[in-house]
Coordinates of C-alpha atoms in Angstrom, one line a residue:
X1 CA 94.7 118.4 119.7
X2 CA 93.5 114.9 119.0
X3 CA 89.9 114.3 118.2
X4 CA 88.6 110.8 118.8
X5 CA 85.7 109.8 116.6
X6 CA 83.6 106.8 117.7
X7 CA 81.9 104.9 115.0
X8 CA 78.9 102.9 116.0
X9 CA 78.1 99.9 113.8
X10 CA 74.5 99.8 112.9
X11 CA 72.7 96.7 111.8
X12 CA 71.7 96.6 108.2
X13 CA 67.9 96.7 107.8
X14 CA 66.2 93.4 107.1
X15 CA 65.2 92.9 103.5
X16 CA 61.4 92.6 103.3
X17 CA 60.3 89.0 102.6
X18 CA 58.6 89.8 99.3
X19 CA 61.9 91.3 98.0
X20 CA 64.1 88.5 99.3
X21 CA 65.2 86.2 96.5
X22 CA 65.7 83.3 99.0
X23 CA 62.2 83.6 100.3
X24 CA 60.7 83.9 96.8
X25 CA 62.5 80.7 95.7
X26 CA 61.0 78.9 98.7
X27 CA 57.6 80.5 97.9
X28 CA 57.8 79.4 94.3
X29 CA 58.7 75.9 95.2
X30 CA 55.9 75.8 97.8
X31 CA 53.3 77.1 95.3
X32 CA 54.4 74.7 92.6
X33 CA 54.1 71.8 95.0
X34 CA 50.7 72.9 96.3
X35 CA 49.3 73.2 92.8
X36 CA 50.8 69.8 92.0
X37 CA 48.9 68.5 95.0
X38 CA 45.6 69.9 93.8
X39 CA 46.1 68.5 90.3
X40 CA 47.1 65.1 91.8
X41 CA 44.0 64.9 94.0
X42 CA 41.7 65.9 91.1
X43 CA 43.2 63.1 88.9
X44 CA 43.1 60.6 91.8
X45 CA 39.4 61.3 92.5
X46 CA 38.5 61.1 88.9
X47 CA 40.4 57.8 88.4
X48 CA 39.0 56.3 91.6
X49 CA 35.4 57.1 90.5
X50 CA 36.0 55.5 87.1
X51 CA 37.9 52.4 88.4
X52 CA 35.6 51.2 91.1
X53 CA 32.4 51.6 93.1
X54 CA 31.6 54.7 95.2
X55 CA 32.8 52.8 98.3
X56 CA 36.1 51.9 96.6
X57 CA 36.5 55.5 95.5
X58 CA 36.0 56.7 99.0
X59 CA 38.6 54.2 100.2
X60 CA 41.1 55.5 97.7
X61 CA 40.6 59.1 98.8
X62 CA 40.7 58.3 102.5
X63 CA 43.5 55.8 102.7
X64 CA 46.3 58.4 102.5
X65 CA 45.2 59.9 105.8
X66 CA 46.2 56.8 107.7
X67 CA 50.0 57.0 107.3
X68 CA 49.7 60.8 107.5
X69 CA 48.3 60.5 111.0
X70 CA 50.6 57.7 112.1
X71 CA 53.8 59.1 110.8
X72 CA 53.4 62.9 111.2
X73 CA 55.3 63.2 114.5
X74 CA 58.1 61.0 113.1
X75 CA 58.3 63.4 110.1
X76 CA 59.0 66.2 112.5
X77 CA 61.8 64.2 114.1
X78 CA 63.3 63.5 110.7
X79 CA 63.1 67.2 109.8
X80 CA 65.1 68.1 112.9
X81 CA 67.6 65.3 112.4
X82 CA 68.4 65.7 108.7
X83 CA 67.4 69.3 108.2
X84 CA 64.1 70.5 106.7
X85 CA 65.4 71.3 103.2
X86 CA 66.7 67.7 102.7
X87 CA 63.3 66.3 103.8
X88 CA 61.3 68.6 101.6
X89 CA 63.5 67.9 98.5
X90 CA 63.3 64.2 99.1
X91 CA 59.5 64.4 99.5
X92 CA 58.9 66.3 96.3
X93 CA 61.4 64.1 94.4
X94 CA 59.5 61.0 95.6
X95 CA 56.1 62.5 94.6
X96 CA 57.5 63.4 91.2
X97 CA 58.8 59.9 90.5
X98 CA 55.7 58.1 91.8
X99 CA 53.2 60.3 89.9
X100 CA 55.2 60.3 86.6
X101 CA 55.6 56.5 87.0
X102 CA 51.8 56.2 87.4
X103 CA 51.2 58.4 84.4
X104 CA 53.6 56.2 82.4
X105 CA 51.8 53.0 83.5
X106 CA 48.4 54.5 82.5
X107 CA 49.7 54.8 78.9
X108 CA 49.5 51.0 78.7
X109 CA 46.7 50.0 81.1
X110 CA 43.6 51.4 82.8
X111 CA 43.8 52.6 86.4
X112 CA 43.0 49.8 88.9
X113 CA 41.9 50.4 92.4
X114 CA 44.9 48.6 93.9
X115 CA 47.2 50.8 91.9
X116 CA 45.5 54.0 93.1
X117 CA 45.5 52.8 96.7
X118 CA 49.2 52.1 96.6
X119 CA 49.9 55.6 95.2
X120 CA 47.6 57.2 97.9
X121 CA 49.5 55.4 100.6
X122 CA 52.8 56.6 99.3
X123 CA 51.4 60.2 99.2
X124 CA 50.2 59.8 102.8
X125 CA 53.7 58.8 103.9
X126 CA 55.3 61.7 101.9
X127 CA 52.8 64.2 103.4
X128 CA 53.8 63.1 106.9
X129 CA 57.4 64.0 106.0
X130 CA 56.7 67.1 103.8
X131 CA 54.3 69.1 106.0
X132 CA 56.5 69.4 109.2
X133 CA 59.6 70.0 107.1
X134 CA 58.1 72.8 104.9
X135 CA 56.8 74.5 108.1
X136 CA 60.2 74.4 109.6
X137 CA 62.0 76.0 106.7
X138 CA 61.0 79.8 107.0
X139 CA 63.2 80.5 110.1
X140 CA 66.1 79.0 108.2
X141 CA 65.7 81.2 105.2
X142 CA 64.4 84.5 106.5
X143 CA 65.1 86.9 109.4
X144 CA 63.0 86.6 112.5
X145 CA 61.3 90.0 111.8
X146 CA 60.1 88.8 108.5
X147 CA 58.4 85.5 109.6
X148 CA 55.0 87.1 109.8
X149 CA 55.3 88.3 106.2
X150 CA 56.5 84.8 105.2
X151 CA 53.3 83.3 106.8
X152 CA 51.2 85.8 104.9
X153 CA 53.0 85.0 101.6
X154 CA 52.5 81.3 102.3
X155 CA 48.8 81.8 102.9
X156 CA 48.5 83.7 99.6
X157 CA 50.4 80.9 97.8
X158 CA 48.1 78.3 99.4
X159 CA 44.9 80.1 98.3
X160 CA 46.3 80.7 94.8
X161 CA 47.1 77.0 94.5
X162 CA 43.5 76.1 95.4
X163 CA 42.2 78.5 92.8
X164 CA 44.6 77.4 90.1
X165 CA 45.1 73.7 90.9
X166 CA 41.5 72.4 90.7
X167 CA 40.7 74.0 87.3
X168 CA 44.1 73.0 85.9
X169 CA 43.5 69.4 87.0
X170 CA 40.0 69.4 85.6
X171 CA 41.2 70.7 82.2
X172 CA 44.0 68.1 82.1
X173 CA 41.5 65.3 82.8
X174 CA 39.2 66.7 80.1
X175 CA 41.8 67.0 77.4
X176 CA 44.0 64.0 78.2
X177 CA 42.4 61.9 80.9
X178 CA 44.0 60.9 84.2
X179 CA 47.3 60.2 82.4
X180 CA 47.8 63.9 81.4
X181 CA 46.6 65.1 84.8
X182 CA 49.1 62.8 86.7
X183 CA 51.9 63.9 84.3
X184 CA 51.1 67.6 84.9
X185 CA 51.2 67.0 88.7
X186 CA 54.6 65.3 88.3
X187 CA 56.0 68.1 86.3
X188 CA 54.9 70.6 88.9
X189 CA 56.6 68.6 91.7
X190 CA 59.7 68.6 89.4
X191 CA 59.6 72.4 89.0
X192 CA 59.9 72.8 92.8
X193 CA 63.2 70.8 93.0
X194 CA 65.7 73.3 91.4
X195 CA 64.1 76.1 93.5
X196 CA 64.6 74.1 96.7
X197 CA 68.2 73.2 95.7
X198 CA 69.0 76.9 95.3
X199 CA 67.9 77.9 98.8
X200 CA 70.5 79.3 101.1
X201 CA 69.9 77.7 104.5
X202 CA 71.1 79.4 107.7
X203 CA 72.8 77.0 110.1
X204 CA 71.6 76.6 113.6
X205 CA 73.6 78.4 116.3
X206 CA 76.0 76.1 118.0
X207 CA 74.2 76.6 121.3
X208 CA 70.9 75.6 119.8
X209 CA 71.9 72.8 117.5
X210 CA 72.7 70.5 120.4
X211 CA 74.2 67.0 120.2
X212 CA 72.5 64.2 118.3
X213 CA 70.6 61.9 120.6
X214 CA 70.7 58.2 120.5
X215 CA 67.3 57.3 119.2
X216 CA 64.4 58.9 117.2
X217 CA 62.1 58.0 120.1
X218 CA 64.2 60.0 122.5
X219 CA 64.1 63.0 120.1
X220 CA 60.3 62.7 119.8
X221 CA 59.7 62.6 123.6
X222 CA 62.2 65.4 124.0
X223 CA 60.2 67.5 121.5
X224 CA 56.9 66.8 123.3
X225 CA 58.5 67.8 126.6
X226 CA 59.8 71.0 125.0
X227 CA 56.2 71.9 124.1
X228 CA 54.8 71.0 127.5
X229 CA 57.3 73.0 129.4
X230 CA 57.4 76.0 127.2
X231 CA 55.3 78.9 128.6
X232 CA 53.9 79.9 125.2
X233 CA 54.0 76.7 123.1
X234 CA 52.0 74.6 125.5
X235 CA 49.0 77.0 125.6
X236 CA 49.4 77.7 121.9
X237 CA 49.1 74.0 121.0
X238 CA 46.0 73.7 123.2
X239 CA 44.4 76.7 121.4
X240 CA 45.3 75.1 118.0
X241 CA 43.8 71.8 118.9
X242 CA 40.5 73.2 120.1
X243 CA 40.1 75.8 117.3
X244 CA 40.9 73.3 114.5
X245 CA 38.4 70.7 115.9
X246 CA 35.8 73.5 116.1
X247 CA 36.4 74.9 112.6
X248 CA 37.0 71.7 110.6
X249 CA 33.6 70.1 110.6
X250 CA 31.3 73.2 109.9
X251 CA 33.7 74.8 107.3
X252 CA 34.0 71.6 105.2
X253 CA 31.2 69.0 105.4
X254 CA 28.9 71.4 107.4
X255 CA 28.7 73.9 104.6
X256 CA 27.7 71.3 102.0
X257 CA 24.9 70.1 104.3
X258 CA 23.8 73.6 105.1
X259 CA 23.5 74.5 101.4
X260 CA 21.6 71.4 100.7
X261 CA 19.1 72.0 103.5
X262 CA 18.5 75.6 102.5
X263 CA 18.1 74.7 98.8
X264 CA 20.9 77.1 97.8
X265 CA 22.3 74.5 95.4
X266 CA 25.9 74.1 94.1
X267 CA 26.1 77.7 92.9
X268 CA 25.2 79.0 96.4
X269 CA 27.7 76.7 97.9
X270 CA 30.3 77.9 95.5
X271 CA 29.7 81.6 96.4
X272 CA 30.0 80.8 100.1
X273 CA 33.3 78.8 99.7
X274 CA 34.7 81.5 97.4
X275 CA 33.8 84.2 100.0
X276 CA 35.6 82.3 102.7
X277 CA 38.7 82.0 100.4
X278 CA 38.6 85.7 99.6
X279 CA 38.4 86.5 103.3
X280 CA 41.3 84.2 104.2
X281 CA 43.3 85.5 101.2
X282 CA 42.7 89.1 102.4
X283 CA 44.1 88.2 105.9
X284 CA 47.2 86.6 104.3
X285 CA 47.7 89.7 102.2
X286 CA 47.3 92.0 105.2
X287 CA 50.0 90.1 107.1
X288 CA 52.3 89.9 104.0
X289 CA 52.1 93.7 103.5
X290 CA 52.1 94.8 107.1
X291 CA 54.8 92.4 108.3
X292 CA 54.0 92.6 112.0
X293 CA 50.9 92.8 114.1
X294 CA 51.4 94.3 117.6
X295 CA 50.4 92.1 120.6
X296 CA 50.2 89.1 118.2
X297 CA 49.2 86.6 120.9
X298 CA 46.2 88.7 122.0
X299 CA 45.2 89.5 118.5
X300 CA 45.4 85.8 117.5
X301 CA 43.1 84.8 120.3
X302 CA 40.6 87.5 119.7
X303 CA 40.4 86.9 115.9
X304 CA 39.8 83.2 116.4
X305 CA 37.1 84.1 118.9
X306 CA 35.4 86.4 116.4
X307 CA 35.7 83.7 113.7
X308 CA 34.1 81.2 116.0
X309 CA 31.1 83.5 116.7
X310 CA 30.7 84.2 112.9
X311 CA 30.7 80.4 112.3
X312 CA 27.8 80.0 114.8
X313 CA 25.9 82.8 113.1
X314 CA 26.5 81.3 109.6
X315 CA 24.1 78.4 110.3
X316 CA 21.2 80.9 110.7
X317 CA 21.8 83.0 107.7
X318 CA 18.4 83.4 105.8
X319 CA 19.9 84.0 102.3
X320 CA 22.9 83.1 100.2
X321 CA 24.0 86.8 100.2
X322 CA 24.1 87.1 103.9
X323 CA 25.8 83.6 104.3
X324 CA 28.4 84.8 101.7
X325 CA 29.2 87.9 103.7
X326 CA 29.4 85.9 107.0
X327 CA 31.7 83.4 105.3
X328 CA 34.0 86.2 104.2
X329 CA 34.2 87.4 107.8
X330 CA 35.0 83.8 109.0
X331 CA 37.8 83.5 106.5
X332 CA 39.2 86.9 107.3
X333 CA 39.3 86.5 111.1
X334 CA 40.1 82.7 111.2
X335 CA 42.7 83.2 108.5
X336 CA 44.4 86.0 110.4
X337 CA 44.4 84.0 113.6
X338 CA 45.8 80.9 111.9
X339 CA 48.6 82.9 110.2
X340 CA 49.6 84.7 113.5
X341 CA 49.6 81.3 115.2
X342 CA 52.0 79.9 112.6
X343 CA 54.3 83.0 113.0
X344 CA 54.3 82.7 116.8
X345 CA 55.2 79.0 116.6
X346 CA 58.1 79.8 114.4
X347 CA 59.4 82.7 116.4
X348 CA 59.1 81.2 120.0
X349 CA 60.3 77.7 119.2
X350 CA 64.0 76.9 119.6
X351 CA 65.2 76.2 116.0
X352 CA 66.5 72.7 116.9
X353 CA 62.9 71.7 117.9
X354 CA 61.0 73.4 115.1
X355 CA 60.4 70.3 113.0
X356 CA 58.9 68.4 115.9
X357 CA 56.8 71.4 117.1
X358 CA 55.5 71.9 113.6
X359 CA 54.6 68.3 113.3
X360 CA 52.4 68.5 116.4
X361 CA 50.5 71.5 115.1
X362 CA 50.2 69.9 111.7
X363 CA 48.9 66.7 113.2
X364 CA 45.9 68.6 114.6
X365 CA 45.2 70.5 111.4
X366 CA 45.8 67.8 108.8
X367 CA 45.2 64.5 110.6
X368 CA 43.0 64.8 113.7
X369 CA 40.7 67.6 112.8
X370 CA 39.4 65.8 109.6
X371 CA 38.2 63.0 111.9
X372 CA 35.4 65.3 112.9
X373 CA 33.8 65.1 109.5
X374 CA 31.9 61.9 110.1
X375 CA 30.9 63.1 113.5
X376 CA 29.6 66.3 112.0
X377 CA 27.6 64.4 109.4
X378 CA 26.0 62.2 112.0
X379 CA 25.2 65.1 114.3
X380 CA 23.6 67.2 111.5
X381 CA 21.5 64.2 110.6
X382 CA 20.3 63.9 114.2
X383 CA 19.9 67.5 115.3
X384 CA 20.3 69.8 112.2
X385 CA 22.8 72.4 111.2
X386 CA 22.1 75.0 113.8
X387 CA 22.9 73.1 117.0
X388 CA 26.0 71.5 115.3
X389 CA 27.4 74.8 114.1
X390 CA 26.8 76.4 117.5
X391 CA 28.5 73.5 119.3
X392 CA 31.5 73.6 117.0
X393 CA 31.8 77.3 117.5
X394 CA 31.8 76.8 121.3
X395 CA 34.6 74.3 120.9
X396 CA 36.6 76.7 118.7
X397 CA 35.9 79.6 121.0
X398 CA 37.1 77.6 124.0
X399 CA 40.5 77.4 122.3
X400 CA 40.6 81.2 122.0
X401 CA 39.5 81.6 125.6
X402 CA 42.1 79.1 126.8
X403 CA 44.7 81.1 125.0
X404 CA 43.5 84.3 126.6
X405 CA 43.8 82.6 130.0
X406 CA 47.5 82.2 129.7
X407 CA 49.4 85.5 130.4
X408 CA 52.5 84.6 128.4
X409 CA 50.6 83.7 125.3
X410 CA 48.3 86.7 125.6
X411 CA 51.4 89.0 125.8
X412 CA 53.4 87.2 123.2
X413 CA 54.9 89.4 120.5
X414 CA 56.4 88.9 117.1
X415 CA 60.0 90.2 116.6
X416 CA 60.3 93.7 115.3

């Protein structure tokens, strides 16, 4: 008698992102680069304030946003054409060389405004290339089911960089002036390079890689059409645009003006900002540990909506303690919504388009949303913090409501 045994191959379980050496190398490189950014901006602000007038210092700090806004979409095209790792490595190498070169120059001369403007412009160009590429890397280094965890880990690294980078930059300026601070930033960019070079990158499936098109312009318009025609990406980008425009003004310049009007001082402002960071960090940790949130599209919209409502309430907080608690709530819900949005973008986008799609979402968060700062300042001067915070919250909430109105986004899920 012959017995036939059928062996069914089972897929090996995915390695959790926090135990995956490939993901951890990417995370280490990203953290080093983000800390380097914080140290660099601290040194740049200090040098600009010492080298020129207040107006000139403002020019130095603002000039980098121009190439960032103009070239961001082109950076996404480049990431898809050359591969995101190449672009990220090239960006960090360029930053390393430029900053170390500036540190070397400052050994022999004092910082001049023209010199700082030139460096800020280079950084704006590099950011326009770096940000879309670094956002397009996770699906090439981790399994689809781990992308939510990767977004959580990225959020934790970003928060840690903010906590570590500013004090490190301040200490470097205090002990060795801008020269030491710029040198420290350059070293941090250099640390990221061997980690990036060691990444194992998964190739695109042949069916998704496609044939190279004739021009970069064609690639760009093709990417925009991909977003417009996609049943989830189009509504998702609308939600991103409205929510970022709503959150940006109140949670940056608005908090400074609110603390000043209430007489809470710098210490009160510090507690509020710290609470927001703790809330956002907690949301990142939750996603990193849990790995997946059921009904991610619905949860994303609802958390953004709660964050918007909390932002409106923040303007009417009667004390620093209550404002701190509300700020933690804003950070928790807005942070979770933002992380889920990033995970959804990476999981629903065809890999061949990921650089271009990421560049569009990054354009809203890093280039267009900051343009609301002067509008926020003028509006607060005219009508006070309460109406401005409420109006901004309505804009942000409209993004969440728009997302809820689209069935495919509302029912979008992350991979198991």
